[in-house]
PDB file of C-alpha atoms in Angstrom:
ATOM      1  CA  MET A   1     -66.694   6.711 -31.045  1.00  0.00           C
ATOM      2  CA  SER A   2     -67.661   6.849 -27.761  1.00  0.00           C
ATOM      3  CA  LEU A   3     -70.361   8.091 -26.059  1.00  0.00           C
ATOM      4  CA  PRO A   4     -70.707  12.064 -24.923  1.00  0.00           C
ATOM      5  CA  LEU A   5     -71.846  10.841 -21.461  1.00  0.00           C
ATOM      6  CA  ALA A   6     -69.524   7.801 -21.507  1.00  0.00           C
ATOM      7  CA  VAL A   7     -67.266   7.740 -18.081  1.00  0.00           C
ATOM      8  CA  SER A   8     -64.755   5.291 -16.931  1.00  0.00           C
ATOM      9  CA  SER A   9     -64.872   2.800 -13.839  1.00  0.00           C
ATOM     10  CA  PHE A  10     -61.798   5.070 -12.467  1.00  0.00           C
ATOM     11  CA  GLU A  11     -63.373   8.721 -13.038  1.00  0.00           C
ATOM     12  CA  ILE A  12     -66.930   6.997 -11.034  1.00  0.00           C
ATOM     13  CA  THR A  13     -63.825   6.121  -8.392  1.00  0.00           C
ATOM     14  CA  VAL A  14     -62.765   9.680  -8.421  1.00  0.00           C
ATOM     15  CA  PHE A  15     -65.469  11.338  -8.901  1.00  0.00           C
ATOM     16  CA  LEU A  16     -67.065   9.352  -5.283  1.00  0.00           C
ATOM     17  CA  HIS A  17     -63.541   9.861  -3.340  1.00  0.00           C
ATOM     18  CA  ILE A  18     -63.520  13.418  -3.879  1.00  0.00           C
ATOM     19  CA  THR A  19     -67.103  13.953  -2.969  1.00  0.00           C
ATOM     20  CA  ALA A  20     -66.212  11.297  -0.067  1.00  0.00           C
ATOM     21  CA  VAL A  21     -63.524  14.054   1.111  1.00  0.00           C
ATOM     22  CA  MET A  22     -66.155  16.814   0.161  1.00  0.00           C
ATOM     23  CA  VAL A  23     -69.253  15.933   2.093  1.00  0.00           C
ATOM     24  CA  GLY A  24     -67.825  13.979   4.648  1.00  0.00           C
ATOM     25  CA  PHE A  25     -64.660  15.103   6.213  1.00  0.00           C
ATOM     26  CA  GLY A  26     -65.777  18.851   4.954  1.00  0.00           C
ATOM     27  CA  ALA A  27     -68.547  19.243   7.919  1.00  0.00           C
ATOM     28  CA  THR A  28     -65.351  18.522  10.502  1.00  0.00           C
ATOM     29  CA  PHE A  29     -64.035  21.913   8.736  1.00  0.00           C
ATOM     30  CA  ALA A  30     -67.374  23.650  10.706  1.00  0.00           C
ATOM     31  CA  GLU A  31     -67.202  21.505  14.240  1.00  0.00           C
ATOM     32  CA  ALA A  32     -63.893  24.094  14.934  1.00  0.00           C
ATOM     33  CA  ILE A  33     -66.827  27.351  14.599  1.00  0.00           C
ATOM     34  CA  MET A  34     -69.160  25.293  17.071  1.00  0.00           C
ATOM     35  CA  PHE A  35     -68.317  25.526  20.028  1.00  0.00           C
ATOM     36  CA  PRO A  36     -67.365  29.241  20.243  1.00  0.00           C
ATOM     37  CA  VAL A  37     -70.791  29.538  18.368  1.00  0.00           C
ATOM     38  CA  ALA A  38     -71.987  27.773  21.582  1.00  0.00           C
ATOM     39  CA  MET A  39     -70.697  29.933  24.027  1.00  0.00           C
ATOM     40  CA  LYS A  40     -71.341  33.164  22.703  1.00  0.00           C
ATOM     41  CA  ALA A  41     -75.537  31.716  23.110  1.00  0.00           C
ATOM     42  CA  GLY A  42     -74.209  30.374  26.187  1.00  0.00           C
ATOM     43  CA  VAL A  43     -73.351  27.427  28.245  1.00  0.00           C
ATOM     44  CA  ARG A  44     -76.284  25.435  27.952  1.00  0.00           C
ATOM     45  CA  HIS A  45     -75.928  25.250  24.307  1.00  0.00           C
ATOM     46  CA  LEU A  46     -72.419  22.892  24.851  1.00  0.00           C
ATOM     47  CA  PRO A  47     -74.144  19.360  24.850  1.00  0.00           C
ATOM     48  CA  TYR A  48     -76.567  20.111  21.557  1.00  0.00           C
ATOM     49  CA  VAL A  49     -72.574  20.968  19.851  1.00  0.00           C
ATOM     50  CA  HIS A  50     -70.978  17.467  21.352  1.00  0.00           C
ATOM     51  CA  ARG A  51     -74.357  15.565  19.929  1.00  0.00           C
ATOM     52  CA  LEU A  52     -74.200  17.428  16.536  1.00  0.00           C
ATOM     53  CA  GLN A  53     -70.111  16.430  16.338  1.00  0.00           C
ATOM     54  CA  LEU A  54     -71.213  13.708  17.395  1.00  0.00           C
ATOM     55  CA  ALA A  55     -73.033  12.852  14.532  1.00  0.00           C
ATOM     56  CA  ILE A  56     -71.026  14.450  12.085  1.00  0.00           C
ATOM     57  CA  ASN A  57     -68.281  12.369  12.504  1.00  0.00           C
ATOM     58  CA  LEU A  58     -70.561   8.804  12.861  1.00  0.00           C
ATOM     59  CA  TRP A  59     -72.549   9.594   9.935  1.00  0.00           C
ATOM     60  CA  LEU A  60     -70.231  11.241   7.547  1.00  0.00           C
ATOM     61  CA  ALA A  61     -66.694  11.524   8.586  1.00  0.00           C
ATOM     62  CA  THR A  62     -66.943   7.477   9.221  1.00  0.00           C
ATOM     63  CA  PRO A  63     -68.511   6.513   5.885  1.00  0.00           C
ATOM     64  CA  ALA A  64     -66.417   8.847   4.244  1.00  0.00           C
ATOM     65  CA  LEU A  65     -63.411   7.933   5.688  1.00  0.00           C
ATOM     66  CA  VAL A  66     -64.595   4.174   4.350  1.00  0.00           C
ATOM     67  CA  VAL A  67     -65.357   5.550   0.605  1.00  0.00           C
ATOM     68  CA  VAL A  68     -61.797   7.560   0.368  1.00  0.00           C
ATOM     69  CA  LEU A  69     -60.072   4.732   1.366  1.00  0.00           C
ATOM     70  CA  ALA A  70     -61.882   1.864  -0.842  1.00  0.00           C
ATOM     71  CA  THR A  71     -61.916   4.051  -3.230  1.00  0.00           C
ATOM     72  CA  GLY A  72     -58.018   5.407  -2.830  1.00  0.00           C
ATOM     73  CA  ILE A  73     -57.274   1.605  -3.234  1.00  0.00           C
ATOM     74  CA  TYR A  74     -58.636   0.807  -6.624  1.00  0.00           C
ATOM     75  CA  GLN A  75     -57.407   3.575  -8.113  1.00  0.00           C
ATOM     76  CA  VAL A  76     -54.229   2.998  -7.017  1.00  0.00           C
ATOM     77  CA  ALA A  77     -54.556  -0.525  -7.942  1.00  0.00           C
ATOM     78  CA  ASP A  78     -55.973   0.316 -11.804  1.00  0.00           C
ATOM     79  CA  GLN A  79     -54.328   3.079 -11.988  1.00  0.00           C
ATOM     80  CA  GLU A  80     -49.814   1.392 -13.807  1.00  0.00           C
ATOM     81  CA  ALA A  81     -48.450   4.726 -13.167  1.00  0.00           C
ATOM     82  CA  TYR A  82     -49.582   4.960  -9.209  1.00  0.00           C
ATOM     83  CA  GLY A  83     -48.075   2.507  -6.253  1.00  0.00           C
ATOM     84  CA  PHE A  84     -48.013   2.574  -2.639  1.00  0.00           C
ATOM     85  CA  ASP A  85     -44.564   2.652  -2.547  1.00  0.00           C
ATOM     86  CA  GLN A  86     -44.660   6.803  -3.831  1.00  0.00           C
ATOM     87  CA  PHE A  87     -44.035   9.027  -1.424  1.00  0.00           C
ATOM     88  CA  TRP A  88     -47.737  11.170  -2.044  1.00  0.00           C
ATOM     89  CA  ILE A  89     -49.587   7.927  -2.135  1.00  0.00           C
ATOM     90  CA  SER A  90     -48.697   5.976   0.792  1.00  0.00           C
ATOM     91  CA  ALA A  91     -48.225   9.684   3.196  1.00  0.00           C
ATOM     92  CA  THR A  92     -51.643   9.953   2.206  1.00  0.00           C
ATOM     93  CA  LEU A  93     -52.790   6.614   3.184  1.00  0.00           C
ATOM     94  CA  THR A  94     -50.796   7.189   6.412  1.00  0.00           C
ATOM     95  CA  ILE A  95     -52.999  10.758   7.121  1.00  0.00           C
ATOM     96  CA  VAL A  96     -56.442   7.920   6.169  1.00  0.00           C
ATOM     97  CA  ILE A  97     -55.680   5.271   8.499  1.00  0.00           C
ATOM     98  CA  VAL A  98     -54.167   8.026  11.154  1.00  0.00           C
ATOM     99  CA  ILE A  99     -57.435  10.115  10.992  1.00  0.00           C
ATOM    100  CA  GLY A 100     -59.722   6.817  10.990  1.00  0.00           C
ATOM    101  CA  ALA A 101     -57.459   6.064  14.677  1.00  0.00           C
ATOM    102  CA  LEU A 102     -58.878   9.378  15.308  1.00  0.00           C
ATOM    103  CA  LEU A 103     -62.028   9.154  15.127  1.00  0.00           C
ATOM    104  CA  GLY A 104     -62.705   6.155  16.427  1.00  0.00           C
ATOM    105  CA  GLY A 105     -59.644   6.096  19.141  1.00  0.00           C
ATOM    106  CA  PHE A 106     -60.692   9.747  20.039  1.00  0.00           C
ATOM    107  CA  PHE A 107     -63.082  12.703  18.286  1.00  0.00           C
ATOM    108  CA  ILE A 108     -66.171   9.926  19.184  1.00  0.00           C
ATOM    109  CA  PRO A 109     -65.784   8.298  22.165  1.00  0.00           C
ATOM    110  CA  ALA A 110     -64.718  11.599  23.577  1.00  0.00           C
ATOM    111  CA  ASP A 111     -67.573  13.640  22.147  1.00  0.00           C
ATOM    112  CA  ARG A 112     -69.458  10.913  24.077  1.00  0.00           C
ATOM    113  CA  LYS A 113     -68.200  11.716  27.348  1.00  0.00           C
ATOM    114  CA  LEU A 114     -68.239  15.277  26.829  1.00  0.00           C
ATOM    115  CA  GLY A 115     -72.074  15.336  26.126  1.00  0.00           C
ATOM    116  CA  PRO A 116     -73.481  13.935  29.325  1.00  0.00           C
ATOM    117  CA  MET A 117     -70.642  15.390  31.176  1.00  0.00           C
ATOM    118  CA  VAL A 118     -71.644  18.653  30.784  1.00  0.00           C
ATOM    119  CA  GLU A 119     -75.491  17.689  30.681  1.00  0.00           C
ATOM    120  CA  ARG A 120     -74.750  17.358  34.426  1.00  0.00           C
ATOM    121  CA  GLU A 121     -72.609  19.575  35.023  1.00  0.00           C
ATOM    122  CA  ILE A 122     -75.045  21.917  33.499  1.00  0.00           C
ATOM    123  CA  ALA A 123     -78.836  20.182  35.504  1.00  0.00           C
ATOM    124  CA  ALA A 124     -76.891  20.871  39.259  1.00  0.00           C
ATOM    125  CA  ALA A 125     -76.182  24.414  38.626  1.00  0.00           C
ATOM    126  CA  GLY A 126     -79.726  24.972  37.902  1.00  0.00           C
ATOM    127  CA  ASP A 127     -81.168  28.107  36.350  1.00  0.00           C
ATOM    128  CA  ARG A 128     -78.426  30.094  37.810  1.00  0.00           C
ATOM    129  CA  GLU A 129     -76.335  32.247  35.050  1.00  0.00           C
ATOM    130  CA  LEU A 130     -73.004  30.246  33.472  1.00  0.00           C
ATOM    131  CA  SER A 131     -69.868  31.002  32.041  1.00  0.00           C
ATOM    132  CA  LEU A 132     -66.690  28.268  31.075  1.00  0.00           C
ATOM    133  CA  ALA A 133     -64.943  28.807  33.834  1.00  0.00           C
ATOM    134  CA  ASP A 134     -67.993  27.522  35.980  1.00  0.00           C
ATOM    135  CA  LEU A 135     -67.727  24.166  34.402  1.00  0.00           C
ATOM    136  CA  SER A 136     -64.861  21.583  35.749  1.00  0.00           C
ATOM    137  CA  PRO A 137     -61.330  21.433  34.716  1.00  0.00           C
ATOM    138  CA  GLU A 138     -61.934  18.362  33.892  1.00  0.00           C
ATOM    139  CA  TYR A 139     -64.294  19.148  30.906  1.00  0.00           C
ATOM    140  CA  GLN A 140     -62.253  22.494  29.836  1.00  0.00           C
ATOM    141  CA  ARG A 141     -59.209  20.433  29.653  1.00  0.00           C
ATOM    142  CA  ARG A 142     -60.715  17.634  27.360  1.00  0.00           C
ATOM    143  CA  GLY A 143     -62.854  19.968  25.644  1.00  0.00           C
ATOM    144  CA  ARG A 144     -59.276  22.266  24.677  1.00  0.00           C
ATOM    145  CA  MET A 145     -57.772  18.839  23.925  1.00  0.00           C
ATOM    146  CA  GLU A 146     -60.574  17.887  21.385  1.00  0.00           C
ATOM    147  CA  GLY A 147     -60.042  21.356  19.943  1.00  0.00           C
ATOM    148  CA  VAL A 148     -56.230  21.099  19.665  1.00  0.00           C
ATOM    149  CA  VAL A 149     -56.426  17.553  18.089  1.00  0.00           C
ATOM    150  CA  GLY A 150     -59.444  18.539  15.676  1.00  0.00           C
ATOM    151  CA  THR A 151     -56.801  21.742  14.341  1.00  0.00           C
ATOM    152  CA  ILE A 152     -53.803  18.515  14.200  1.00  0.00           C
ATOM    153  CA  THR A 153     -56.653  16.480  11.886  1.00  0.00           C
ATOM    154  CA  GLY A 154     -57.845  19.256   9.696  1.00  0.00           C
ATOM    155  CA  ILE A 155     -54.192  20.057   8.781  1.00  0.00           C
ATOM    156  CA  LEU A 156     -53.261  16.662   8.252  1.00  0.00           C
ATOM    157  CA  LEU A 157     -56.087  16.785   5.677  1.00  0.00           C
ATOM    158  CA  VAL A 158     -55.306  20.141   4.067  1.00  0.00           C
ATOM    159  CA  VAL A 159     -51.658  18.052   3.436  1.00  0.00           C
ATOM    160  CA  ALA A 160     -53.503  15.238   2.307  1.00  0.00           C
ATOM    161  CA  VAL A 161     -55.712  17.537  -0.407  1.00  0.00           C
ATOM    162  CA  TYR A 162     -52.345  18.613  -1.561  1.00  0.00           C
ATOM    163  CA  LEU A 163     -50.194  15.511  -1.905  1.00  0.00           C
ATOM    164  CA  MET A 164     -53.195  13.752  -4.093  1.00  0.00           C
ATOM    165  CA  VAL A 165     -53.768  17.147  -5.845  1.00  0.00           C
ATOM    166  CA  THR A 166     -49.548  17.782  -6.751  1.00  0.00           C
ATOM    167  CA  LYS A 167     -48.716  14.223  -6.402  1.00  0.00           C
ATOM    168  CA  PRO A 168     -45.199  15.056  -5.871  1.00  0.00           C
ATOM    169  CA  GLY A 169     -42.773  13.301  -7.362  1.00  0.00           C
ATOM    170  CA  LEU A 170     -44.969  11.746 -10.047  1.00  0.00           C
TER     171      LEU A 170
END
């Protein structure tokens, strides 16, 4: 007879895995609207956007990535029906690795550069009214690139969720 609240270690890792995805990566989807909202409020809010994105990526997405990777590896090792040779697992693992590389190699460094860059440009403008066009072409280019890479990353996350839910080939 099993206890009604008894759960297996596998079920606990699935819970942790899904929770990490929801908390860590769910927050990153809000980043897509931060820039447009800041622009409606005024260019002077852009430094906050970069600080917030940096905090989300450092304190939510990065730890979530570690939990997702660790629990996912445990789940594959624990279940005989799962194997790294299965497309849905290897593709999702590849996506997780790519997202980790983007977090550490692109998003975090980008916001560490863009925040101070836009702060300097705003300070140099003094009290005059600013629009995005008043900011340097370099800031605008880097900001657009962050948006494009963010969109691609969001699509990769959705693809990973699809693969994990449907498990094609299993």
